[in-house]
Short mmCIF file of C-alpha atoms (C1' of nucleotides) in Angstrom, two decimals:
data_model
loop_
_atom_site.label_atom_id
_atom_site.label_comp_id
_atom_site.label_asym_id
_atom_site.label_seq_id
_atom_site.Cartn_x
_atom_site.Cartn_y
_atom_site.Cartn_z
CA UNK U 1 25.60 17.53 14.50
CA UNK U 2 24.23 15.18 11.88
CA UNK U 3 23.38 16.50 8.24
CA UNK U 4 20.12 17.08 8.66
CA UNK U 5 20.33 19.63 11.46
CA UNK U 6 19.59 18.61 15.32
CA UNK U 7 16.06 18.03 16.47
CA UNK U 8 15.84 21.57 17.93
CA UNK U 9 16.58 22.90 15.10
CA UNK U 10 14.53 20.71 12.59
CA UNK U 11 11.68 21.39 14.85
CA UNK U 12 11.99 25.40 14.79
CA UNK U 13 12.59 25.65 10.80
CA UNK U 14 9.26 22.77 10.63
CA UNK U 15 6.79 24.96 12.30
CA UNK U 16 7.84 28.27 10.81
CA UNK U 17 7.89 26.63 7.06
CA UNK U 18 4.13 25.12 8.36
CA UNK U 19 3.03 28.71 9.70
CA UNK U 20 4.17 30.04 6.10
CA UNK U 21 2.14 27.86 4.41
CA UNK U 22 -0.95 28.30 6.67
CA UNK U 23 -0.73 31.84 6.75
CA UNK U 24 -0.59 31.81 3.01
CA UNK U 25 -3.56 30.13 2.53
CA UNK U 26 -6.17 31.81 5.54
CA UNK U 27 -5.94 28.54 7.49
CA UNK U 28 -5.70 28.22 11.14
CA UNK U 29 -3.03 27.06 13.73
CA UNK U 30 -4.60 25.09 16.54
CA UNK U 31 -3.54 23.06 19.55
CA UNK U 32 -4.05 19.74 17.11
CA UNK U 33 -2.02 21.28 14.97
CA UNK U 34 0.61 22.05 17.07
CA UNK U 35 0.51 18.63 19.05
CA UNK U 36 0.73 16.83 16.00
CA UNK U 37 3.51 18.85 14.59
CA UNK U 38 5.59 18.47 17.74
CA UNK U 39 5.05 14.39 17.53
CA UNK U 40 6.13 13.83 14.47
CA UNK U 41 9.21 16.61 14.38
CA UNK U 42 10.98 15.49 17.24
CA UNK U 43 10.45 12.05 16.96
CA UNK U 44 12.63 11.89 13.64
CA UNK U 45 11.40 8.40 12.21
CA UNK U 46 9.34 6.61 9.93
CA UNK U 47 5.76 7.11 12.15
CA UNK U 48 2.06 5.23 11.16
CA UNK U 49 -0.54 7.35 11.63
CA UNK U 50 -1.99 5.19 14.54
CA UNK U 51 1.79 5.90 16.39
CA UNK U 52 1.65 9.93 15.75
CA UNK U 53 -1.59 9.67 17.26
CA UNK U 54 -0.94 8.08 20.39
CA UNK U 55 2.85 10.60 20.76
CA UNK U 56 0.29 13.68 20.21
CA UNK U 57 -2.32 12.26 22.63
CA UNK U 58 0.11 12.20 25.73
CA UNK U 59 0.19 16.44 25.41
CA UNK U 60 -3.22 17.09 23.52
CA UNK U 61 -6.00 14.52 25.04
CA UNK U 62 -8.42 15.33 22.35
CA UNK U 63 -6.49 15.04 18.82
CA UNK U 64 -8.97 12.57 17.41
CA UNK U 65 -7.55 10.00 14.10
CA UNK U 66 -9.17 12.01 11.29
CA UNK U 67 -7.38 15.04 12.76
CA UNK U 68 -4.09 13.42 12.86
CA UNK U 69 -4.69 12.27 9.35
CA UNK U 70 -5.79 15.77 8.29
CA UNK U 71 -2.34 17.08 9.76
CA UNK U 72 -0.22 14.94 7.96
CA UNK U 73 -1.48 15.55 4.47
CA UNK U 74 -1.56 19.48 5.09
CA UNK U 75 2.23 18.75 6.22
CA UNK U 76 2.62 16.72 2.97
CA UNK U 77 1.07 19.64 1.16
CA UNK U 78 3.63 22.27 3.25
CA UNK U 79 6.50 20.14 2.31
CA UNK U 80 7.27 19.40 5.78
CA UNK U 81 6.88 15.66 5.68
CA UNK U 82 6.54 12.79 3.06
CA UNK U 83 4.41 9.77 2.55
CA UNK U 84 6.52 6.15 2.54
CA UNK U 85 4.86 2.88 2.66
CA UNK U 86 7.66 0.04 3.02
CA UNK U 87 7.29 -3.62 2.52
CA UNK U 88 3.76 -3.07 1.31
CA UNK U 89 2.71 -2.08 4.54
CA UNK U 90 0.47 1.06 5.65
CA UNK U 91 1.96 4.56 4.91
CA UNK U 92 4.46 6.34 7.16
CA UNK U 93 5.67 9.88 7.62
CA UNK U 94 8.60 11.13 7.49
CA UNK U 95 10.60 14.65 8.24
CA UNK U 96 11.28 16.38 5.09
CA UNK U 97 12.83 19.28 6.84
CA UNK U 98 16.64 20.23 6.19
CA UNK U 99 16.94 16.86 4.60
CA UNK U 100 18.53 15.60 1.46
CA UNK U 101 17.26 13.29 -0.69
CA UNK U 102 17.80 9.76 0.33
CA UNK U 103 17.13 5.86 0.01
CA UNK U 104 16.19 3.43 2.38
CA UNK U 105 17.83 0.15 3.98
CA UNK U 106 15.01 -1.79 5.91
CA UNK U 107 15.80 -4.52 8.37
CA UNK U 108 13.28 -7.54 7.63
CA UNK U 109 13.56 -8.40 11.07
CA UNK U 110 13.80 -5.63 13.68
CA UNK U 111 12.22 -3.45 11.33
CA UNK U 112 14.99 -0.61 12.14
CA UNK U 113 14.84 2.01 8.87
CA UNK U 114 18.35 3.61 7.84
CA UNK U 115 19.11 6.10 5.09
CA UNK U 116 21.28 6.74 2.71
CA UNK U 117 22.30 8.89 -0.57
CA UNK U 118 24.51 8.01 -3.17
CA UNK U 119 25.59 9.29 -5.95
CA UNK U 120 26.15 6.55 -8.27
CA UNK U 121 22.82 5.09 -7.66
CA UNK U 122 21.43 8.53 -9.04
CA UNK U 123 23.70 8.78 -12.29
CA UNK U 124 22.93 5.20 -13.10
CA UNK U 125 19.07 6.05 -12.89
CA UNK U 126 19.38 8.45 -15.18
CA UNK U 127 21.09 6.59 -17.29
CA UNK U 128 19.14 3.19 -17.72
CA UNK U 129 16.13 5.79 -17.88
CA UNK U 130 17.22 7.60 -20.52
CA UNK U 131 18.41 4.17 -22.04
CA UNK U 132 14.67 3.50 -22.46
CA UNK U 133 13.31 6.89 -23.11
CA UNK U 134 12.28 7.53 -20.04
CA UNK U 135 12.68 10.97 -18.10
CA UNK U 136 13.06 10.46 -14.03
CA UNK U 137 10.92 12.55 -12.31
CA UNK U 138 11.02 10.80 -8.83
CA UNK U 139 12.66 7.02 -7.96
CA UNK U 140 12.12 4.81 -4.97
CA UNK U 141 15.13 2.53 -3.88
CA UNK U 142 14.65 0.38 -1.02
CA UNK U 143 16.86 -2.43 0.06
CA UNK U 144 15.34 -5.05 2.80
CA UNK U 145 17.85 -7.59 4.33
CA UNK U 146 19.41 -8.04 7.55
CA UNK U 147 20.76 -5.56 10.27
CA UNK U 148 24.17 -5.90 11.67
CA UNK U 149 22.17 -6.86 14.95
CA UNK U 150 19.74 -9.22 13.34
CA UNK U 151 22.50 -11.03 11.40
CA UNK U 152 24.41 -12.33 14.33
CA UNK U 153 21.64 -13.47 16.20
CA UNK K 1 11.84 -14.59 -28.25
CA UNK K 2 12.14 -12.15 -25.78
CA UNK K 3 14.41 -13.62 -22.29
CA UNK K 4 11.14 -14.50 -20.31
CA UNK K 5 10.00 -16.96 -23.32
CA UNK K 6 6.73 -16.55 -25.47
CA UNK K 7 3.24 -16.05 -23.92
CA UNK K 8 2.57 -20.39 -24.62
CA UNK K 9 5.76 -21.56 -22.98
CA UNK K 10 5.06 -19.64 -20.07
CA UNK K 11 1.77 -20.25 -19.67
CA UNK K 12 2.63 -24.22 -19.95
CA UNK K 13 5.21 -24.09 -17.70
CA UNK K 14 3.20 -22.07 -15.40
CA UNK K 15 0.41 -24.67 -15.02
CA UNK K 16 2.84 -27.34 -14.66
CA UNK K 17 4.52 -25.30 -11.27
CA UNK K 18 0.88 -25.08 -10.45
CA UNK K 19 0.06 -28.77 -10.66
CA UNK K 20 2.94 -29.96 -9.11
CA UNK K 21 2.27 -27.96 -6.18
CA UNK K 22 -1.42 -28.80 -5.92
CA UNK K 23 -0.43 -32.08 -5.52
CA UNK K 24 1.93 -31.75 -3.32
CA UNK K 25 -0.83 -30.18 -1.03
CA UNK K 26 -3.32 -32.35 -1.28
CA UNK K 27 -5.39 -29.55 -2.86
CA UNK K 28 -6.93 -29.59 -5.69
CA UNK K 29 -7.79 -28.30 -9.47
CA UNK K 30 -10.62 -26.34 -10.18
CA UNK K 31 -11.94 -25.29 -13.37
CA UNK K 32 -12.09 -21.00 -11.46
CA UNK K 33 -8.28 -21.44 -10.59
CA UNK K 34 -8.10 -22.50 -14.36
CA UNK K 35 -9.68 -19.60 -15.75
CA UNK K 36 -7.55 -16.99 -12.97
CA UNK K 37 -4.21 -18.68 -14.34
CA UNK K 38 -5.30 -18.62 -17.77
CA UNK K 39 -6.02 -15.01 -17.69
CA UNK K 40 -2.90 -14.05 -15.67
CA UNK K 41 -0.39 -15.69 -17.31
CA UNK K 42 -2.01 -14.75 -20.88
CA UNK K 43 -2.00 -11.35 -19.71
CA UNK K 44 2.14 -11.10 -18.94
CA UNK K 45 1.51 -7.89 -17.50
CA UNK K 46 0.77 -6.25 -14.24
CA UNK K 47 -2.37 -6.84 -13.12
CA UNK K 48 -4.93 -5.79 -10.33
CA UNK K 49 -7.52 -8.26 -9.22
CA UNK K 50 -10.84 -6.27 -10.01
CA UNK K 51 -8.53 -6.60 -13.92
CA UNK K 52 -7.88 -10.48 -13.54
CA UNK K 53 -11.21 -10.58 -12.23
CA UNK K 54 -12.94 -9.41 -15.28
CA UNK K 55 -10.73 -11.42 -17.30
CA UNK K 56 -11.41 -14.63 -15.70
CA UNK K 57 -15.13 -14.16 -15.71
CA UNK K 58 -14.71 -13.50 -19.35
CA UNK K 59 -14.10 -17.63 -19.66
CA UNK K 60 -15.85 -18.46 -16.48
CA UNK K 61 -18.80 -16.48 -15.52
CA UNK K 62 -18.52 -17.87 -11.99
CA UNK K 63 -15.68 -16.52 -10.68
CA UNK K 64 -16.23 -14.72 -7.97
CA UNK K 65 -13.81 -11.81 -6.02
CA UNK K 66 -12.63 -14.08 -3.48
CA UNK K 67 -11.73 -16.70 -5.81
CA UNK K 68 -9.64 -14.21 -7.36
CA UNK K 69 -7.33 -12.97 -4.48
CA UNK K 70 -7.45 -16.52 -2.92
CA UNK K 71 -6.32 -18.04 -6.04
CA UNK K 72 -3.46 -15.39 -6.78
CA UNK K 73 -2.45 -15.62 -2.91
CA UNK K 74 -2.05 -19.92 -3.86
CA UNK K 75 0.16 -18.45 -7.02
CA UNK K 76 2.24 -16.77 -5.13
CA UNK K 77 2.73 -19.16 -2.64
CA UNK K 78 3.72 -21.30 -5.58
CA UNK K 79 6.16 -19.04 -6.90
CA UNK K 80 4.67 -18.12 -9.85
CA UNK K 81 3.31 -15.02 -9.11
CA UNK K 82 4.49 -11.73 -7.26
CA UNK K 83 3.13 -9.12 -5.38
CA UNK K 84 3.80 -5.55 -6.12
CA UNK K 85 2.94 -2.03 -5.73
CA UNK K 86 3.61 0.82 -7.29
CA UNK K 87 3.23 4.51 -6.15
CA UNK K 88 1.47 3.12 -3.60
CA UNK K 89 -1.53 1.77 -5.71
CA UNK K 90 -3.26 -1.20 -4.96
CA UNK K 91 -1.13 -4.66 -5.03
CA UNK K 92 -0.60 -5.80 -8.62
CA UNK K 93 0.50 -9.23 -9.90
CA UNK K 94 3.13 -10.09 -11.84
CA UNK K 95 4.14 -13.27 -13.70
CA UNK K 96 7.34 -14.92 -11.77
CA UNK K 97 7.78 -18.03 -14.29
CA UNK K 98 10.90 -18.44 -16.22
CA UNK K 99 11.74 -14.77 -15.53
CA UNK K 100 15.10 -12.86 -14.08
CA UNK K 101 15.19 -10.73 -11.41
CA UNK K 102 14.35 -7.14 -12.57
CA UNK K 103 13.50 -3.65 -11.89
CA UNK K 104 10.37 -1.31 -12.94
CA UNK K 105 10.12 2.19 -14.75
CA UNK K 106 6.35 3.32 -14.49
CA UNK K 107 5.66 6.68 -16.04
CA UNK K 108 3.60 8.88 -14.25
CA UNK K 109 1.07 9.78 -16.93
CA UNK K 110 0.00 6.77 -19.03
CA UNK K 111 0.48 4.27 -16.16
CA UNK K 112 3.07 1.93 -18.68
CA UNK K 113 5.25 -0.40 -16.80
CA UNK K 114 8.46 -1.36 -18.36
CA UNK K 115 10.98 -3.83 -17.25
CA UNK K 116 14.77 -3.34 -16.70
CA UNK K 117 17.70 -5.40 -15.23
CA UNK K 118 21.00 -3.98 -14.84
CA UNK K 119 24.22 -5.36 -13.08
CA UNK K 120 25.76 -2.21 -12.21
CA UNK K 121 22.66 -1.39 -9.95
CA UNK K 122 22.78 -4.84 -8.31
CA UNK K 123 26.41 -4.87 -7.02
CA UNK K 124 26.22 -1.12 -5.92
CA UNK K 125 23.25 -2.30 -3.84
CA UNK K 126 25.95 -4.88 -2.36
CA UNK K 127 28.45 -2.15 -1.62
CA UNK K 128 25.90 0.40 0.16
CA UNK K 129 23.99 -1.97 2.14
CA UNK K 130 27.91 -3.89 3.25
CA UNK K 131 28.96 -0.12 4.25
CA UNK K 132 25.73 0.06 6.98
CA UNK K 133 26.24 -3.56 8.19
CA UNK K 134 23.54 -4.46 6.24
CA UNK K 135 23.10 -7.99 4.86
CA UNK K 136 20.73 -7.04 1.27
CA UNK K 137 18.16 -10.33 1.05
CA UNK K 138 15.75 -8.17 -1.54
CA UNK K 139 15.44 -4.72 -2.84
CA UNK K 140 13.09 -2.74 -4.40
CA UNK K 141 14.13 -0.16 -6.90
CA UNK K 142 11.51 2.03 -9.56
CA UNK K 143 11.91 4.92 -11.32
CA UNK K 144 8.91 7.09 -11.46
CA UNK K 145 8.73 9.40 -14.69
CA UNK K 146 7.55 10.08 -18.28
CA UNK K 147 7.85 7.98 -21.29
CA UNK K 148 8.88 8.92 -24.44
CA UNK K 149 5.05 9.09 -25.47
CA UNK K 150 3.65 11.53 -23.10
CA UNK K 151 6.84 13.84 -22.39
CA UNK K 152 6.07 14.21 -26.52
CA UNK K 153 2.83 15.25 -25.93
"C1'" DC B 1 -18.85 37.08 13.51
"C1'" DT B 2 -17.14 34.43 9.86
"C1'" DT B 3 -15.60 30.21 8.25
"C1'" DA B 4 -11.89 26.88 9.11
"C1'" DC B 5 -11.15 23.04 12.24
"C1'" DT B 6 -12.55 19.34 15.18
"C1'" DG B 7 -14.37 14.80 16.87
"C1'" DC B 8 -17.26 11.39 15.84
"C1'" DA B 9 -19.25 8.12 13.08
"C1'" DA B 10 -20.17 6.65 8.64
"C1'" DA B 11 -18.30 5.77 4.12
"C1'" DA B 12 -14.70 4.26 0.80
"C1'" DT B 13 -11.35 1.15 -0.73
"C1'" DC B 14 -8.95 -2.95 -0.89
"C1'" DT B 15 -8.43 -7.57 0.95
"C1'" DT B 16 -9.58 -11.49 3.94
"C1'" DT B 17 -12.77 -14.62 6.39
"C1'" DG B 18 -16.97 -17.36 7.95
"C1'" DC B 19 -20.38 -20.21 6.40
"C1'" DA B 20 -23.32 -23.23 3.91
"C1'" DT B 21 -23.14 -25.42 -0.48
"C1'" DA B 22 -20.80 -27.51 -4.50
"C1'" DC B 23 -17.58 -30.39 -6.38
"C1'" DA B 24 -12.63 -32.69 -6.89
"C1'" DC B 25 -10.65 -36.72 -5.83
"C1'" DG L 1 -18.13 -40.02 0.91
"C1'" DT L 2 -14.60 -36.77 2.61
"C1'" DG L 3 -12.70 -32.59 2.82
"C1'" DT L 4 -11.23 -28.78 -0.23
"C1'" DA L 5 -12.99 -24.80 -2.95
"C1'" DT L 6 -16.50 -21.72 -3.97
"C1'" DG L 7 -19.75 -17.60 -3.84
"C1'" DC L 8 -21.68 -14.52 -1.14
"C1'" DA L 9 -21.85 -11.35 2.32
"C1'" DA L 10 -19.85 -9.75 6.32
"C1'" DA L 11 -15.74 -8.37 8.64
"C1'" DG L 12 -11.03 -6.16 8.79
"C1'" DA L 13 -7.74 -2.66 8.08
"C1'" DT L 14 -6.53 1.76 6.71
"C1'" DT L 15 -7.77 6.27 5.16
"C1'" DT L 16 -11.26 9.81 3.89
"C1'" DT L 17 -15.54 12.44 4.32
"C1'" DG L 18 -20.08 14.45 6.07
"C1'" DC L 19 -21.96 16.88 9.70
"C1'" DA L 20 -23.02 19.71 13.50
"C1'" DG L 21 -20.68 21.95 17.01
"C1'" DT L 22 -16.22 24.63 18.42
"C1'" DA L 23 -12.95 28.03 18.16
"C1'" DA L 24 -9.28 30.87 15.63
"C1'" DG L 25 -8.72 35.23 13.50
#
DNA sequence: CTTACTGCAAAATCTTTGCATACAC
DNA sequence: GTGTATGCAAAGATTTTGCAGTAAG
């Protein structure tokens, strides 16, 4: 069982923080909705818009692209998922249920995405911030290179 | 004298990158790529293209949009210029002549970039991405929050 | 029944490209 | 002269929005 909980899991505590949220405000829970959610929980990686589309498709024929953009930014807005754009490409979503914060290590040529957290990295932020007057609110840290895989090849 | 060199220096050595690669192309000098370096190397900051736009139409009314992003796409290719984006914002340019490596701090509020380069943060970069298998070719590292300015205010 | 949600297509935004003309070399 | 560079407008790519119909509560 990895840190951030197993898929089953993940997905269960997703859709009852996103049925909070929509209850809270009047809004509705439809079959998009739903297909959408399911996509992008158990898939557990860095998804384009274009990709949750075609996963929710398979179940729900008729989730059209402004609906699957809709989705994500009410899922943004529920906490459930956050925007990432790597390498200056288009933005991808990913899980932010029963996760910690994290950084990212992106493989320039297989384009595999791993995480990771550590400690240091944070204390030194806040110090060469402070250094400069600067109060963190939020940091990005992403480091592109080569994959174990990738390298050997 | 700040590290990077004063504003004329830069902007010399700049142009002669520029040449030298111009000619090693076969391509050739034109008084709109002129007026785009001029204004982006003057400028030493990050810049947008509508901004280096208006800047080099300032000097040369006949610049046109194109111009602007074909030019800055030649700079980069020259290795005086780099791409980047911040909080996912359209891509900004920054001057790459006679400068280090170095990280950005962009507060939140006011929109100020500010520079910083720090050893500590490299080599722990070395050791996280050498604990994943992970062979680090570039990184990418900003710290999102409020300068001393506006958390004042 | 009320009004939020949907699909579709059109718009918005940023960047690149095609084309005929202008101009370095 | 030859072929690169330019301006313009049109096309691309990605994301958002307007609208009339659909459906959740």
């Amino acid at each position: 069982m990895t840190k951030r909980g197993d898929s089953k899991n993940r997905t269960e505590e997703g859709r009852r923080i996103l049925l909070g949220h929509i209850k809270g405000k009047g809004l509705r829970w439809t079959k998009q909705r739903d297909a959408v959610l399911a996509a992008f929980l158990k898939a557990n990686a860095h998804l384009s818009a274009e990709e949750l589309y075609g996963l929710a498709r398979k179940c729900c024929p008729d989730v059209g692209f402004a609906t699957v953009y809709r989705c994500m930014n009410l899922f943004v807005e529920a906490g459930i998922a956050k925007e990432r754009r790597f390498n200056d490409e288009r933005v991808r979503y990913e899980p932010n249920v029963m996760a910690e914060h994290h950084d990212h290590l992106i493989c320039l040529k297989c384009g595999v995405i791993s995480e990771f957290e550590d400690e240091r990295i944070e204390k030194l932020q806040e110090l060469i911030a402070s250094a400069k007057g600067f109060k963190v609110k939020h940091h990005r840290m992403e480091l592109y290179g080569l994959c174990n895989k990738c390298d050997d090849s």
